[in-house]
Each structure stands twice: as C-alpha cells, then as structure tokens.
Amino acid sequence: MSDEMASETEIIALMVGKASPFGPPGRRSAIAKAPVDGPLEVGPEGFLIDEQADRKNHGGPEKAVHHYPLDHHAAWRAELGTEAPHLGRPGAFGENIATLGLTEADVCIGDVFRAGSALLQVAQGRQPCWKLNHRFAVPDMARRVQTSGRTGWYYRVLEPGRIAPGDRLALTARPHPDWTLARILHVLYHDTMNRTALAEMAGLPALAEGWRSLARRRLERGAVEDWSARLGG
C-alpha cells in the first residue's frame, strides 16, 4: 500500500436508488442504484435521497454509505465472463461510492476520510447476501463475493455534509493500522476460529458493534454462525 494510494483518491461516481420489487415475489430492494451528476447531502443514516428496502440488514448509522472499488470489476469479468450483467459500471454492487486505487487491502477499520464537506469513518466490510445472486444472475454470487474478499465496505458519518462526484476522498486518521479490511475478512470467512484474532476484533472500538458481537459469539460458542440464509436467501 503506497502512501499516495492510501491518502487521497477521487470519487469517480456517487449512486443512490429507490426501493422496488426485486428477486422472489414479495421482495424489494434498492440495490439498483444510479449515478448522480451533482452534490448530495449525507447524514448519519446515509445519503438523504437514498433508500434501503430491508432496514434490518441494510442502512443505519453503521452502514450509512457503501463503497465498492471499481478495481474489482476486471477480476469479476475474468471469473464470470464479459456478458455478466452490470459489470464495468459504477453501482453494479449497489454501492453509493465508486473509486479506483483503493481496495480492502488498502483500507483499515476506523480509517477517517474527508469527502467533500462530510467526514466518513470505515465501520465494517459488507456481508454479501442473496440479492447479489439475483442482481448478477449467478446462483452463488454472494458466496463468491464473500470468498474472494472483494466485498466493499461501509462508512459511518462522523460529520454530515455534501459530497459530489469528482471530490477527493482524503484520509485524515488511521487509528487501527494493523487491521485492514482484508485482514478482517480473512478472519471472518477463512481463518474463522482464530481465537486471538477474534478477541482483538471484539475489542476494536472503531469496528461496528454488530461485527464485534459476532466475534464475541464465536468465542463464546466455539463455532461459526450459519451463513446459508444470508447467502442463499
């Protein structure tokens, strides 16, 4: 990770969307987000004109803004083929922010970024769900995203403000330099019962409480939670 890469990156696109019918009958989602041309107001719950259909599992202060790297699209094309829907354009994964030059290997839990006049903090990675299977017409897409570590991440909003396409995403603080998102994801999905790492995760103050609780539950139960409903629907 270079200092230049970590310190400042251009926001290539901002996306928002409205909840609409999606997937099986009776289900709804706002995963189909579209780019905007001008600045957007962002507050503790995310962009003011953005929506989430499933407020239990999406949105809220610890998942206010979703960031997905455009860097990953080449790998997805190589894996899924050039005809896979939505690949190659911002918003494909339902994200709000798209950039180049910043991935899970470069971003740490608790990183604070100035974006326009807003201040954002990395709170957690994305736990992919079954909606990605329908979005890309790939039955195991959610599991592929999870296994690959190409998940993207969520910010909490420390200071509300306005963000526009073309603004710089500038790193201002890094309280947990040893805890990249790539490391967190490796523990969650691969080295799943590393008790030392789980204990450290449970004590990370900048990590979203939901993920800290997950680490504590694994330690208490000595077992990994069931992913089948989340990944398969």
XYZ file of N, CA and C in Angstrom:
699
model
N 0.852 -1.189 0.000
C 0.000 0.000 0.000
C 0.881 1.230 0.000
N 0.800 2.060 -1.026
C 1.590 3.276 -1.077
C 0.918 4.374 -0.286
N 1.734 5.342 0.208
C 1.169 6.463 0.957
C 0.232 7.275 0.083
N 0.607 7.439 -1.202
C -0.227 8.226 -2.111
C -1.573 7.553 -2.314
N -1.559 6.230 -2.506
C -2.800 5.497 -2.721
C -3.709 5.603 -1.504
N -3.099 5.501 -0.319
C -3.900 5.463 0.896
C -4.435 6.829 1.266
N -3.728 7.905 0.867
C -4.056 9.212 1.413
C -5.175 9.928 0.671
N -5.267 9.744 -0.650
C -6.256 10.523 -1.397
C -6.641 9.816 -2.684
N -7.944 9.751 -2.937
C -8.485 9.081 -4.112
C -9.677 9.873 -4.624
N -9.860 9.909 -5.927
C -11.009 10.613 -6.499
C -12.269 9.770 -6.398
N -13.360 10.414 -6.016
C -14.676 9.769 -6.064
C -15.149 9.833 -7.513
N -15.134 8.704 -8.180
C -15.478 8.676 -9.604
C -16.982 8.826 -9.809
N -17.771 8.216 -8.914
C -19.226 8.287 -9.066
C -19.906 8.150 -7.716
N -21.068 8.803 -7.609
C -21.972 8.658 -6.468
C -23.276 8.076 -6.977
N -23.810 7.104 -6.230
C -25.044 6.428 -6.654
C -26.080 6.391 -5.541
N -27.336 6.524 -5.919
C -28.460 6.357 -4.993
C -29.555 5.591 -5.713
N -30.516 5.075 -4.943
C -31.597 4.320 -5.555
C -32.832 4.282 -4.689
N -33.942 3.898 -5.289
C -35.220 3.745 -4.603
C -35.572 2.268 -4.487
N -36.237 1.903 -3.419
C -36.663 0.517 -3.231
C -37.737 0.152 -4.252
N -37.622 -1.048 -4.821
C -38.580 -1.530 -5.815
C -38.613 -3.051 -5.758
N -39.642 -3.694 -6.371
C -39.692 -5.159 -6.377
C -38.420 -5.758 -6.952
N -37.947 -6.841 -6.315
C -36.671 -7.419 -6.713
C -36.607 -8.875 -6.265
N -36.170 -9.745 -7.176
C -35.985 -11.140 -6.802
C -37.300 -11.874 -6.652
N -37.417 -12.769 -5.662
C -38.638 -13.560 -5.467
C -39.845 -12.662 -5.224
N -41.061 -13.153 -5.522
C -42.273 -12.362 -5.291
C -42.360 -11.858 -3.855
N -42.735 -10.611 -3.720
C -42.898 -10.023 -2.408
C -41.642 -9.387 -1.841
N -40.506 -9.573 -2.493
C -39.255 -8.985 -2.020
C -39.019 -7.640 -2.700
N -38.299 -6.769 -1.999
C -37.957 -5.459 -2.534
C -36.490 -5.169 -2.231
N -35.905 -4.285 -3.030
C -34.512 -3.901 -2.820
C -34.252 -2.560 -3.494
N -33.234 -1.857 -2.994
C -32.755 -0.638 -3.647
C -31.340 -0.845 -4.172
N -31.007 -2.098 -4.514
C -29.670 -2.409 -4.987
C -29.381 -1.787 -6.345
N -30.422 -1.502 -7.121
C -30.235 -0.909 -8.447
C -30.058 0.601 -8.300
N -28.851 1.014 -7.998
C -28.571 2.431 -7.772
C -27.987 3.053 -9.038
N -28.288 4.332 -9.251
C -27.863 5.021 -10.464
C -27.010 6.237 -10.111
N -26.026 6.565 -10.967
C -25.157 7.715 -10.700
C -25.911 9.039 -10.745
N -25.436 9.991 -9.967
C -25.969 11.357 -9.973
C -24.874 12.289 -10.479
N -25.302 13.450 -10.999
C -24.350 14.396 -11.581
C -23.837 15.425 -10.580
N -24.661 15.768 -9.599
C -24.312 16.851 -8.692
C -24.080 16.395 -7.273
N -23.885 17.347 -6.374
C -23.615 17.009 -4.967
C -24.841 16.443 -4.263
N -24.575 15.622 -3.244
C -25.620 15.021 -2.431
C -25.365 15.311 -0.962
N -26.450 15.505 -0.229
C -26.352 15.675 1.219
C -26.271 14.299 1.873
N -25.339 14.168 2.814
C -25.202 12.910 3.542
C -25.286 13.189 5.040
N -26.048 12.344 5.736
C -26.217 12.475 7.177
C -25.941 11.164 7.872
N -26.261 11.052 9.144
C -25.957 9.841 9.915
C -26.560 8.558 9.343
N -27.672 8.665 8.607
C -28.310 7.482 8.021
C -27.930 7.281 6.558
N -27.022 8.110 6.033
C -26.608 7.966 4.644
C -27.048 9.137 3.794
N -27.024 8.944 2.472
C -27.456 9.998 1.557
C -28.960 10.213 1.700
N -29.358 11.466 1.792
C -30.734 11.783 2.151
C -31.747 11.261 1.141
N -31.373 11.143 -0.137
C -32.333 10.696 -1.147
C -32.148 9.213 -1.486
N -31.304 8.514 -0.746
C -31.092 7.085 -0.974
C -32.078 6.283 -0.123
N -32.353 5.050 -0.547
C -33.262 4.184 0.205
C -32.653 2.804 0.409
N -33.144 2.106 1.435
C -32.873 0.689 1.659
C -34.207 0.024 1.961
N -34.477 -1.080 1.272
C -35.761 -1.752 1.467
C -35.786 -2.561 2.760
N -34.663 -3.184 3.087
C -34.566 -4.056 4.265
C -33.763 -3.326 5.340
N -34.454 -2.565 6.172
C -33.763 -1.755 7.162
C -33.180 -2.579 8.301
N -33.574 -3.836 8.411
C -32.985 -4.692 9.441
C -31.550 -5.049 9.103
N -31.282 -5.269 7.817
C -29.960 -5.723 7.398
C -29.179 -4.707 6.579
N -29.810 -3.614 6.198
C -29.145 -2.606 5.377
C -29.415 -1.220 5.950
N -28.482 -0.316 5.717
C -28.654 1.047 6.192
C -28.403 1.174 7.682
N -28.715 2.351 8.215
C -28.462 2.629 9.616
C -27.104 3.288 9.804
N -26.830 3.792 10.987
C -25.605 4.572 11.219
C -24.313 3.819 10.936
N -24.286 2.488 11.142
C -23.054 1.736 10.914
C -22.929 1.229 9.478
N -23.964 1.455 8.671
C -23.934 1.100 7.242
C -24.509 2.266 6.445
N -24.081 3.466 6.795
C -24.695 4.657 6.205
C -24.350 4.823 4.730
N -23.111 4.533 4.368
C -22.627 4.744 2.996
C -21.825 3.517 2.575
N -22.165 2.981 1.407
C -21.462 1.788 0.913
C -20.489 2.176 -0.194
N -19.258 1.670 -0.093
C -18.182 1.954 -1.050
C -17.764 0.638 -1.698
N -17.709 0.625 -3.033
C -17.217 -0.560 -3.730
C -16.175 -0.144 -4.767
N -15.007 -0.809 -4.768
C -13.941 -0.434 -5.697
C -14.228 -0.885 -7.129
N -14.087 0.042 -8.057
C -14.150 -0.332 -9.468
C -12.975 -1.232 -9.850
N -11.921 -1.213 -9.028
C -10.742 -2.053 -9.272
C -11.111 -3.526 -9.434
N -12.187 -3.976 -8.780
C -12.528 -5.405 -8.770
C -13.227 -5.881 -10.036
N -13.695 -4.965 -10.856
C -14.519 -5.378 -11.987
C -13.754 -6.252 -12.984
N -12.466 -5.977 -13.176
C -11.676 -6.796 -14.113
C -11.616 -8.243 -13.642
N -11.435 -8.451 -12.345
C -11.392 -9.813 -11.815
C -12.747 -10.495 -11.962
N -13.823 -9.748 -11.753
C -15.149 -10.344 -11.919
C -15.420 -10.699 -13.377
N -14.981 -9.846 -14.303
C -15.167 -10.168 -15.720
C -14.403 -11.444 -16.082
N -13.185 -11.564 -15.563
C -12.390 -12.755 -15.846
C -13.045 -14.011 -15.279
N -13.720 -13.862 -14.153
C -14.345 -15.007 -13.493
C -15.708 -15.354 -14.082
N -16.484 -14.324 -14.417
C -17.869 -14.536 -14.830
C -18.093 -14.411 -16.334
N -17.146 -13.807 -17.038
C -17.318 -13.580 -18.467
C -17.749 -12.156 -18.758
N -17.504 -11.720 -19.946
C -17.773 -10.329 -20.313
C -19.254 -10.014 -20.443
N -20.105 -11.042 -20.547
C -21.539 -10.811 -20.721
C -22.291 -10.698 -19.394
N -21.609 -10.853 -18.265
C -22.284 -10.753 -16.966
C -22.919 -9.380 -16.830
N -24.196 -9.306 -16.410
C -24.883 -8.016 -16.339
C -24.254 -7.094 -15.302
N -24.285 -5.813 -15.604
C -23.928 -4.723 -14.699
C -22.432 -4.516 -14.497
N -21.606 -5.492 -14.773
C -20.181 -5.317 -14.529
C -19.600 -4.223 -15.417
N -18.626 -3.507 -14.873
C -17.950 -2.467 -15.632
C -18.490 -1.085 -15.417
N -19.550 -0.955 -14.613
C -20.084 0.386 -14.386
C -20.375 0.615 -12.906
N -20.212 1.859 -12.472
C -20.485 2.176 -11.063
C -21.917 1.829 -10.685
N -22.095 1.356 -9.473
C -23.418 0.989 -8.983
C -23.756 -0.468 -9.163
N -22.870 -1.226 -9.807
C -23.166 -2.636 -10.091
C -23.449 -3.428 -8.824
N -22.765 -3.106 -7.735
C -22.921 -3.857 -6.492
C -23.814 -3.131 -5.481
N -24.576 -2.153 -5.953
C -25.471 -1.427 -5.071
C -24.766 -0.418 -4.193
N -23.565 -0.016 -4.596
C -22.780 0.897 -3.768
C -23.192 2.357 -3.972
N -22.803 3.188 -3.012
C -23.015 4.636 -3.100
C -21.802 5.371 -3.646
N -20.603 4.848 -3.369
C -19.352 5.483 -3.783
C -18.537 4.490 -4.583
N -18.001 4.951 -5.732
C -17.106 4.134 -6.549
C -15.797 4.881 -6.758
N -14.695 4.167 -6.621
C -13.368 4.758 -6.808
C -12.470 3.753 -7.528
N -11.291 4.232 -7.916
C -10.200 3.391 -8.388
C -8.988 3.658 -7.506
N -8.229 2.604 -7.191
C -6.995 2.786 -6.442
C -7.123 2.604 -4.953
N -8.263 2.101 -4.504
C -8.473 1.893 -3.066
C -9.283 0.617 -2.897
N -8.688 -0.404 -2.258
C -9.384 -1.676 -2.070
C -9.334 -2.085 -0.599
N -9.869 -3.257 -0.325
C -9.899 -3.778 1.041
C -8.493 -3.967 1.611
N -7.499 -4.136 0.749
C -6.117 -4.276 1.209
C -5.523 -2.941 1.643
N -6.120 -1.837 1.213
C -5.595 -0.505 1.491
C -6.312 0.218 2.620
N -7.519 -0.232 2.939
C -8.370 0.473 3.900
C -8.376 -0.277 5.222
N -8.304 0.459 6.319
C -8.311 -0.142 7.651
C -9.594 0.223 8.399
N -9.995 -0.657 9.290
C -11.116 -0.347 10.167
C -10.805 0.932 10.948
N -11.765 1.845 10.967
C -11.586 3.093 11.687
C -10.977 4.210 10.880
N -10.543 3.928 9.643
C -9.997 4.997 8.806
C -11.023 6.120 8.677
N -10.559 7.349 8.794
C -11.422 8.522 8.661
C -11.056 9.246 7.376
N -12.064 9.507 6.540
C -11.858 10.178 5.263
C -12.687 11.455 5.207
N -12.064 12.521 4.707
C -12.806 13.719 4.327
C -13.300 13.524 2.910
N -14.601 13.673 2.706
C -15.219 13.553 1.389
C -16.102 14.779 1.194
N -15.690 15.690 0.328
C -16.409 16.954 0.229
C -16.351 17.652 1.579
N -17.528 18.055 2.096
C -17.569 18.676 3.425
C -17.951 17.686 4.517
N -18.124 16.408 4.150
C -18.501 15.374 5.120
C -17.258 14.645 5.627
N -17.411 14.000 6.779
C -16.347 13.188 7.354
C -16.897 11.778 7.557
N -16.245 10.794 6.938
C -16.697 9.410 6.953
C -15.678 8.532 7.666
N -16.158 7.476 8.338
C -15.269 6.537 9.005
C -15.625 5.105 8.611
N -14.615 4.317 8.245
C -14.822 2.925 7.877
C -15.277 2.149 9.108
N -16.475 1.551 9.030
C -17.073 0.872 10.185
C -17.024 -0.644 10.069
N -17.153 -1.179 8.841
C -17.205 -2.629 8.649
C -17.156 -2.944 7.170
N -16.870 -4.205 6.856
C -17.000 -4.668 5.493
C -18.444 -5.028 5.195
N -18.680 -5.403 3.961
C -20.022 -5.848 3.578
C -20.130 -7.350 3.786
N -21.226 -7.773 4.359
C -21.550 -9.198 4.406
C -22.511 -9.471 3.255
N -22.015 -10.044 2.157
C -22.859 -10.193 0.961
C -24.061 -11.085 1.213
N -25.169 -10.747 0.556
C -26.397 -11.518 0.730
C -26.931 -11.992 -0.622
N -27.998 -12.763 -0.547
C -28.595 -13.434 -1.697
C -28.996 -12.483 -2.813
N -29.195 -11.208 -2.518
C -29.620 -10.270 -3.557
C -28.587 -10.157 -4.677
N -27.324 -10.367 -4.352
C -26.297 -10.353 -5.392
C -26.481 -11.515 -6.367
N -27.011 -12.636 -5.906
C -27.272 -13.771 -6.794
C -28.250 -13.382 -7.897
N -29.285 -12.645 -7.527
C -30.295 -12.200 -8.496
C -29.768 -11.043 -9.340
N -29.046 -10.166 -8.728
C -28.516 -8.991 -9.436
C -27.650 -9.405 -10.618
N -26.810 -10.423 -10.414
C -25.868 -10.828 -11.454
C -26.278 -12.111 -12.177
N -27.447 -12.657 -11.809
C -27.930 -13.909 -12.415
C -26.887 -15.023 -12.273
N -26.231 -15.053 -11.122
C -25.241 -16.081 -10.783
C -25.678 -16.683 -9.451
N -26.085 -17.961 -9.415
C -26.709 -18.536 -8.216
C -25.874 -18.436 -6.939
N -24.542 -18.427 -7.088
C -23.688 -18.373 -5.895
C -22.855 -17.094 -5.841
N -23.372 -16.013 -6.417
C -22.596 -14.776 -6.466
C -22.263 -14.251 -5.068
N -23.202 -14.313 -4.153
C -22.938 -13.811 -2.802
C -21.778 -14.577 -2.164
N -21.775 -15.879 -2.321
C -20.681 -16.681 -1.758
C -19.364 -16.363 -2.453
N -19.401 -16.144 -3.757
C -18.179 -15.767 -4.483
C -17.615 -14.448 -3.946
N -18.491 -13.481 -3.731
C -18.049 -12.192 -3.205
C -17.419 -12.385 -1.827
N -18.069 -13.162 -0.990
C -17.559 -13.407 0.357
C -16.205 -14.102 0.317
N -16.093 -15.168 -0.462
C -14.860 -15.947 -0.515
C -13.711 -15.135 -1.092
N -13.993 -14.305 -2.088
C -12.952 -13.527 -2.761
C -12.407 -12.391 -1.906
N -13.202 -11.917 -0.940
C -12.812 -10.740 -0.177
C -13.060 -9.439 -0.910
N -13.666 -9.531 -2.098
C -13.986 -8.319 -2.864
C -15.395 -7.856 -2.479
N -15.541 -7.411 -1.246
C -16.859 -7.136 -0.679
C -17.243 -5.665 -0.671
N -16.259 -4.772 -0.699
C -16.543 -3.372 -0.405
C -16.700 -3.166 1.098
N -17.058 -1.936 1.471
C -17.163 -1.622 2.898
C -18.177 -0.515 3.148
N -18.474 -0.330 4.434
C -19.440 0.680 4.861
C -18.761 1.747 5.722
N -19.278 2.972 5.588
C -18.865 4.085 6.437
C -19.986 4.469 7.392
N -19.585 4.938 8.558
C -20.472 5.756 9.396
C -20.148 7.214 9.096
N -21.090 8.100 9.332
C -20.902 9.522 9.035
C -20.590 10.258 10.334
N -19.365 10.714 10.474
C -18.958 11.463 11.667
C -19.413 12.910 11.610
N -19.369 13.489 10.408
C -19.830 14.861 10.200
C -20.664 14.913 8.931
N -21.951 15.261 9.026
C -22.770 15.399 7.824
C -22.203 16.483 6.903
N -22.551 16.393 5.625
C -22.084 17.390 4.676
C -22.566 17.087 3.278
N -21.869 17.635 2.302
C -22.200 17.456 0.891
C -21.016 16.787 0.191
N -21.332 15.795 -0.632
C -20.321 15.085 -1.408
C -20.745 15.116 -2.868
N -19.778 15.337 -3.765
C -20.072 15.400 -5.190
C -19.136 14.480 -5.959
N -19.576 13.969 -7.109
C -18.656 13.222 -7.974
C -17.452 14.099 -8.307
N -16.275 13.521 -8.273
C -15.056 14.277 -8.527
C -14.382 14.801 -7.280
N -15.094 14.799 -6.139
C -14.458 15.184 -4.878
C -13.349 14.196 -4.546
N -12.404 14.669 -3.723
C -11.347 13.795 -3.254
C -11.772 13.099 -1.975
N -11.417 11.832 -1.864
C -11.604 11.062 -0.633
C -10.240 11.043 0.041
N -10.080 11.857 1.085
C -8.764 12.093 1.666
C -8.682 11.519 3.075
N -7.702 10.646 3.306
C -7.504 10.028 4.618
C -7.006 11.068 5.618
N -7.680 11.153 6.774
C -7.280 12.112 7.806
C -6.854 11.440 9.111
N -7.231 10.179 9.336
C -6.845 9.481 10.563
C -6.882 7.978 10.319
N -5.970 7.253 11.006
C -5.906 5.791 10.895
C -5.624 5.205 12.275
N -6.681 4.970 13.081
C -6.459 4.502 14.447
C -6.046 3.040 14.565
N -6.348 2.215 13.535
C -6.047 0.780 13.633
C -5.275 0.310 12.398
N -4.029 0.742 12.243
C -3.275 0.416 11.021
C -3.017 -1.071 10.823
N -3.105 -1.865 11.882
C -2.866 -3.307 11.755
C -4.090 -4.072 11.275
N -5.243 -3.392 11.201
C -6.482 -4.092 10.879
C -7.065 -3.611 9.549
N -6.422 -4.050 8.461
C -7.015 -3.781 7.148
C -8.322 -4.549 7.020
N -9.159 -4.094 6.125
C -10.390 -4.837 5.856
C -10.073 -6.230 5.326
N -9.011 -6.343 4.536
C -8.631 -7.659 4.021
C -8.344 -8.620 5.170
N -7.707 -8.137 6.214
C -7.414 -8.997 7.370
C -8.703 -9.382 8.100
N -9.566 -8.405 8.316
C -10.854 -8.677 8.964
C -11.627 -9.745 8.196
N -11.699 -9.585 6.875
C -12.457 -10.528 6.050
C -11.831 -11.914 6.062
N -10.506 -11.975 6.115
C -9.836 -13.272 6.180
C -10.208 -14.001 7.476
N -10.245 -13.269 8.578
C -10.627 -13.884 9.850
C -12.090 -14.323 9.812
N -12.965 -13.480 9.308
C -14.395 -13.799 9.314
C -14.730 -14.998 8.442
N -14.079 -15.118 7.267
C -14.540 -16.085 6.288
C -13.565 -17.215 5.994
N -12.346 -17.137 6.485
C -11.363 -18.183 6.187
C -10.705 -18.730 7.467
N -10.061 -17.878 8.231
C -9.425 -18.306 9.489
C -10.437 -18.113 10.615
N -11.547 -18.829 10.502
C -12.771 -18.466 11.211
C -12.750 -18.656 12.720
N -11.875 -19.512 13.224
C -11.832 -19.730 14.670
C -10.467 -19.381 15.263
N -9.843 -18.373 14.697
C -8.594 -17.843 15.246
C -8.951 -17.031 16.488
N -8.821 -17.633 17.640
C -9.316 -17.020 18.874
C -8.556 -15.741 19.229
N -7.283 -15.703 18.946
C -6.522 -14.485 19.230
C -7.028 -13.320 18.380
N -7.215 -13.582 17.078
C -7.701 -12.533 16.182
C -9.125 -12.123 16.534
N -9.980 -13.088 16.860
C -11.353 -12.770 17.231
C -11.408 -11.919 18.492
N -10.552 -12.215 19.462
C -10.526 -11.423 20.687
C -10.087 -9.994 20.392
N -9.118 -9.831 19.488
C -8.694 -8.485 19.099
C -9.824 -7.755 18.390
N -10.507 -8.446 17.482
C -11.633 -7.837 16.770
C -12.709 -7.378 17.743
N -13.024 -8.203 18.709
C -14.075 -7.865 19.672
C -13.737 -6.612 20.469
N -12.441 -6.279 20.549
C -12.028 -5.112 21.306
C -11.694 -3.897 20.473
N -11.940 -3.950 19.152
C -11.637 -2.803 18.291
C -12.736 -1.747 18.435
N -12.447 -0.598 19.026
C -13.513 0.376 19.279
C -14.137 0.962 18.015
N -13.393 1.018 16.914
C -13.936 1.610 15.693
C -14.715 0.614 14.842
N -14.630 -0.673 15.166
C -15.368 -1.681 14.410
C -16.840 -1.639 14.803
N -17.722 -1.770 13.822
C -19.165 -1.752 14.092
C -19.520 -2.770 15.171
N -20.436 -2.395 16.055
C -20.793 -3.247 17.179
C -21.302 -4.609 16.708
N -22.008 -4.656 15.581
C -22.502 -5.934 15.077
C -21.386 -6.913 14.788
N -20.275 -6.426 14.261
C -19.144 -7.301 13.954
C -18.361 -7.646 15.216
N -18.282 -6.723 16.156
C -17.638 -7.040 17.435
C -18.436 -8.119 18.174
N -19.762 -8.009 18.130
C -20.617 -9.016 18.761
C -20.465 -10.374 18.092
N -20.334 -10.366 16.768
C -20.139 -11.617 16.035
C -18.868 -12.313 16.518
N -17.793 -11.538 16.663
C -16.531 -12.111 17.155
C -16.698 -12.679 18.557
N -17.420 -11.964 19.422
C -17.638 -12.447 20.785
C -18.452 -13.742 20.791
N -19.469 -13.822 19.937
C -20.307 -15.028 19.894
C -19.502 -16.241 19.450
N -18.625 -16.066 18.477
C -17.796 -17.192 18.056
C -16.915 -17.683 19.204
N -16.358 -16.735 19.939
C -15.508 -17.106 21.066
C -16.312 -17.841 22.138
N -17.515 -17.362 22.398
C -18.344 -17.964 23.453
C -18.852 -19.343 23.057
N -19.258 -19.492 21.792
C -19.874 -20.741 21.339
C -18.872 -21.746 20.789
N -17.693 -21.248 20.409
C -16.713 -22.136 19.803
C -17.154 -22.647 18.449
N -17.967 -21.860 17.744
C -18.497 -22.284 16.449
C -18.768 -21.071 15.579
N -18.792 -21.314 14.273
C -19.075 -20.260 13.297
C -20.571 -20.212 13.020
N -21.114 -19.019 12.879
C -22.535 -18.836 12.596
C -22.908 -19.435 11.237
N -24.180 -19.725 11.051
C -24.688 -20.308 9.804
C -24.874 -19.196 8.770
N -24.207 -19.334 7.636
C -24.288 -18.321 6.575
C -25.343 -18.638 5.521
N -25.994 -19.797 5.584
C -26.799 -20.286 4.464
C -27.959 -19.363 4.111
N -28.690 -18.845 5.090
C -29.836 -17.982 4.787
C -29.383 -16.676 4.154
N -28.321 -16.095 4.669
C -27.817 -14.836 4.122
C -27.333 -15.008 2.693
N -26.601 -16.063 2.427
C -26.021 -16.257 1.110
C -27.002 -16.824 0.089
N -27.956 -17.627 0.565
C -28.854 -18.303 -0.360
C -30.262 -17.745 -0.436
N -30.658 -16.958 0.556
C -31.992 -16.383 0.525
C -33.020 -17.310 1.167
